Each structure stands twice: as structure tokens, then as C-alpha cells.
mmCIF file of C-alpha atoms in Angstrom:
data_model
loop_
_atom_site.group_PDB
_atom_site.id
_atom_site.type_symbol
_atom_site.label_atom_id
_atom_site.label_comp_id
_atom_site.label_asym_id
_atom_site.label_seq_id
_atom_site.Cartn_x
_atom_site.Cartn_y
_atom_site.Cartn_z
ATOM 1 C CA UNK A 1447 74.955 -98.223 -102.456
ATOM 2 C CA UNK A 1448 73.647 -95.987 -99.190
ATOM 3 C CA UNK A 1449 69.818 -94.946 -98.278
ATOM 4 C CA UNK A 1450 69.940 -92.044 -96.070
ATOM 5 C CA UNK A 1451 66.297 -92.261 -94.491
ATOM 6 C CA UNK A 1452 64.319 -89.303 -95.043
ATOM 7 C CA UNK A 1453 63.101 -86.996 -91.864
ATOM 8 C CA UNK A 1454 60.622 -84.150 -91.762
ATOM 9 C CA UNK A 1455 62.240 -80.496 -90.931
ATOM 10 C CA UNK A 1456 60.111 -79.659 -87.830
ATOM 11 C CA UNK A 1457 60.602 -83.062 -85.726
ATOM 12 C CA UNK A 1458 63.233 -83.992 -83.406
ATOM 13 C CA UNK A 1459 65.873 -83.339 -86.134
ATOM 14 C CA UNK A 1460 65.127 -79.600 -86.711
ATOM 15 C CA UNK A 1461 66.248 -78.982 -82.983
ATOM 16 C CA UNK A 1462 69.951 -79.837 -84.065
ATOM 17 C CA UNK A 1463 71.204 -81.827 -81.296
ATOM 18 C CA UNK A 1464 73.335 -84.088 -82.964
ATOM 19 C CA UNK A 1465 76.539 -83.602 -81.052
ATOM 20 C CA UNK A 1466 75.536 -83.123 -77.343
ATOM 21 C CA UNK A 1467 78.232 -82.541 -74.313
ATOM 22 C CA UNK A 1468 79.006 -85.173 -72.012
ATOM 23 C CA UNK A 1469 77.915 -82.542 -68.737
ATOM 24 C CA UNK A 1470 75.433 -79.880 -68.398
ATOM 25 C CA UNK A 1471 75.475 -77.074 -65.980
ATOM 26 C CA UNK A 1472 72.122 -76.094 -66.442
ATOM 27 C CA UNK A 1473 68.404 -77.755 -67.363
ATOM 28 C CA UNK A 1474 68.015 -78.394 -71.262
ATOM 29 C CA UNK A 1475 64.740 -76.859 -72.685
ATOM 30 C CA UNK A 1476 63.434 -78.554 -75.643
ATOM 31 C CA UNK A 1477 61.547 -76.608 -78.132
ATOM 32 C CA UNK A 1478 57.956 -78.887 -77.292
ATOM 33 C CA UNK A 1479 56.726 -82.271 -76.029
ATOM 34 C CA UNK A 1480 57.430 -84.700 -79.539
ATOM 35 C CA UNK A 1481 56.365 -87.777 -80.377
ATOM 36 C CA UNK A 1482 57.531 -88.598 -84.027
ATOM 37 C CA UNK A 1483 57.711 -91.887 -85.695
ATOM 38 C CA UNK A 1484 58.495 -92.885 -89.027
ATOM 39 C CA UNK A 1485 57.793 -96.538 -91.042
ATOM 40 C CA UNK A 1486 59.594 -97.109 -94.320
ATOM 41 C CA UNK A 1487 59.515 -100.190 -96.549
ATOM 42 C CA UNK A 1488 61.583 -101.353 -99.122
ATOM 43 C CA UNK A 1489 61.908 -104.094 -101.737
ATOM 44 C CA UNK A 1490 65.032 -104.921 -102.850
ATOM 45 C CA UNK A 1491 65.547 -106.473 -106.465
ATOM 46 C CA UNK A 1492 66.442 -109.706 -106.687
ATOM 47 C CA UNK A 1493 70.209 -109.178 -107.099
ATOM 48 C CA UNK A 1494 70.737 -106.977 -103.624
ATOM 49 C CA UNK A 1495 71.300 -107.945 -100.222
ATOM 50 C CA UNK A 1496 70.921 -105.170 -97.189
ATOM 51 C CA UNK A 1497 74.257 -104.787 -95.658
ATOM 52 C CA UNK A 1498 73.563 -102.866 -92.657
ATOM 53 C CA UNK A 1499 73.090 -104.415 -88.927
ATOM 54 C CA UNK A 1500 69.440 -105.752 -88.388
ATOM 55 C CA UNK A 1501 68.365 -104.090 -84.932
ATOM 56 C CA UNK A 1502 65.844 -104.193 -82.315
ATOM 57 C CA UNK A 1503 65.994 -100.936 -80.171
ATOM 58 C CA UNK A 1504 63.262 -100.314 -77.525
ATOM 59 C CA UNK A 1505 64.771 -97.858 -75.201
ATOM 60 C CA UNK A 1506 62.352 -96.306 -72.137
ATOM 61 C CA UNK A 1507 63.696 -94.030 -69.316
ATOM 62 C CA UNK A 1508 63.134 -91.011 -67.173
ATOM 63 C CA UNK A 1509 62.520 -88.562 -69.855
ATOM 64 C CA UNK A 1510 61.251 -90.479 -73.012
ATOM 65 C CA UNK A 1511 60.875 -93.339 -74.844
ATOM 66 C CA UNK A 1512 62.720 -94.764 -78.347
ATOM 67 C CA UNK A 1513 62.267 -97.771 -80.893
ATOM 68 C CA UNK A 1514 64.690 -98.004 -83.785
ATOM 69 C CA UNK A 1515 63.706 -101.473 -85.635
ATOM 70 C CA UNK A 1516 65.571 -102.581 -88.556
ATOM 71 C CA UNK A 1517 64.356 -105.801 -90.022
ATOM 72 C CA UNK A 1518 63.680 -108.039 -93.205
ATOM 73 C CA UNK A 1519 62.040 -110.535 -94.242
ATOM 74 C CA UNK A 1520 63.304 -111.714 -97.700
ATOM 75 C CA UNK A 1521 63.497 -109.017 -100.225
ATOM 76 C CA UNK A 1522 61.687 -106.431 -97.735
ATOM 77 C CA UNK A 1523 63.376 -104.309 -95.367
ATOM 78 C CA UNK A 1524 61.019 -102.806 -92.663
ATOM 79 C CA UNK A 1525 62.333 -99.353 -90.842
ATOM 80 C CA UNK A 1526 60.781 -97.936 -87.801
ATOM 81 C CA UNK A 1527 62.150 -95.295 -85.960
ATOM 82 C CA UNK A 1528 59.983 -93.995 -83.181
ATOM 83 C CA UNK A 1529 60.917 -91.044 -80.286
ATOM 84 C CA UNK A 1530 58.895 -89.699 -77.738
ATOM 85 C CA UNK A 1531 60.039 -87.301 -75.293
ATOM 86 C CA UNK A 1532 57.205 -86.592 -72.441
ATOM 87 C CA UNK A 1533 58.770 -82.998 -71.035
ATOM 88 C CA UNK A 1534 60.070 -80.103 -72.539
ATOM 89 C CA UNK A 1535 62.420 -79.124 -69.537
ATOM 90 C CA UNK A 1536 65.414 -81.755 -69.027
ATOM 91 C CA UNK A 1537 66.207 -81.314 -65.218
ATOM 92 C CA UNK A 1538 70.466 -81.787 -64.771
ATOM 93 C CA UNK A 1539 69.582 -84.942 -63.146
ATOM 94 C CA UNK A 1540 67.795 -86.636 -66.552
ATOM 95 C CA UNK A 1541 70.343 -84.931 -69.003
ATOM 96 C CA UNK A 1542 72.134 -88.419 -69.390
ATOM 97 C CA UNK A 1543 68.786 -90.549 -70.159
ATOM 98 C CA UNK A 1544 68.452 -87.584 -72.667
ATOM 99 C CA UNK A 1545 71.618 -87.973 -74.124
ATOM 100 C CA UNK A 1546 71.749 -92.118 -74.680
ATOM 101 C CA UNK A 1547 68.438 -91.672 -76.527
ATOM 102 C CA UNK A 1548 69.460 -88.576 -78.519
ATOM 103 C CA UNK A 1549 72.644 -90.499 -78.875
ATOM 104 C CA UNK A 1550 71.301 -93.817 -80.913
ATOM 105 C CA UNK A 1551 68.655 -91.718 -82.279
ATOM 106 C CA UNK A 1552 71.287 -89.633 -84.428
ATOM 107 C CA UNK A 1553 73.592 -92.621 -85.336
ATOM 108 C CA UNK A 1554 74.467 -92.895 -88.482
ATOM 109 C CA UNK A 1555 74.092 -96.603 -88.223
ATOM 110 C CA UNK A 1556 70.249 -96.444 -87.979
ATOM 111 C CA UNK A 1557 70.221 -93.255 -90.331
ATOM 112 C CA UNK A 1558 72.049 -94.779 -93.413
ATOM 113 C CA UNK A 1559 71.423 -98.403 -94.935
ATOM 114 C CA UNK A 1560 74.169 -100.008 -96.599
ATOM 115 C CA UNK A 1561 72.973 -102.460 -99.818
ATOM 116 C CA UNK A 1562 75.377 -104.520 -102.191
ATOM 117 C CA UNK A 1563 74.066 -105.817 -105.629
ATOM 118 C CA UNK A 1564 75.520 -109.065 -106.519
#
């Protein structure tokens, strides 16, 4: 069984950068400053086990910040996902910090939990 985590429609996902170029040849302008986080929780019954990677993701660099934190703790799995970018104009020169954090944000990895039932 998957869990696609839910996102709101006006945050970082509504700006549909998903699939991003290697280069630029110009400065990227974002639609606003964002900070969004989300926190889920879930408890699994008795009889499943969370197959997805447990991760601890604190990324910081020139243009924002990003915490992706996958974790459990018997039969609850704790979720935060947390970007922050502090400028709307990303100079050629900070398009590849952009990138790496736009990059791990979208991966389906941290997007999708995988859980078996025995």
C-alpha cells in the first residue's frame, strides 16, 4: 500500500518546478518569499510495517533552507517536511543551491510512503 502526502495548492508545489534544467541562462524569479511546512502523523495497525527509508534531511544554503524528517517510533510514523526560500530572485550564481533543494524536495521518495501488512 502507498500514502502520497497531501500538499496545499498555493505553496511551493503550485509553482510547478518539478523537473528543473541542469543550466540557466538567466535569474529564476519565484512567484514570493515561502516558508511552508507540513507535520503528519500516522498510526499504523498492528499488522503493518512502514517500508519506506527513515530520513533525516536538514539542508541550508545560499538561497533557502529544507528539513524532510521521516521517522517512527513503534506504530507511529512522524512526517515533516519543511522549505523556506528567503528571495524571490535566484541570481545564475545560486540556481544550483536552488535546484538540490527543489530537487529532494520533489522526490518521490519523501512524497510517497510505502507500508506492507503482514
Amino acid at each position: 500500500m502507498s500514502l502520497k502526502l497531501p500538499s496545499t495548492k498555493v505553496g511551493v508545489d503550485s509553482w510547478h518546478m518539478d523537473l528543473l534544467p541542469e543550466l540557466r541562462t538567466s535569474a529564476l524569479e519565484l512567484p514570493e518569499k515561502i516558508v511552508e511546512k507540513y507535520t503528519y502523523a500516522i498510526v499504523l495497525p498492528k499488522q503493518s510495517k512502514l517500508v519506506s527509508k527513515l530520513v533525516d534531511i536538514n539542508k541550508q544554503n545560499s538561497v533557502g533552507r529544507l528539513v524532510i524528517k521521516i521517522s517512527q517510533s513503534e506504530t507511529l510514523v512522524t512526517i515533516v517536511k519543511e522549505i523556506e526560500f528567503e528571495k524571490k530572485t535566484i541570481e545564475l550564481d545560486d540556481y544550483e543551491s536552488f535546484k538540490e533543494i527543489m530537487d529532494i524536495w520533489n522526490n518521490e521518495n519523501y512524497n510517497n510512503l510505502i507500508f506492507k501488512t503482514e
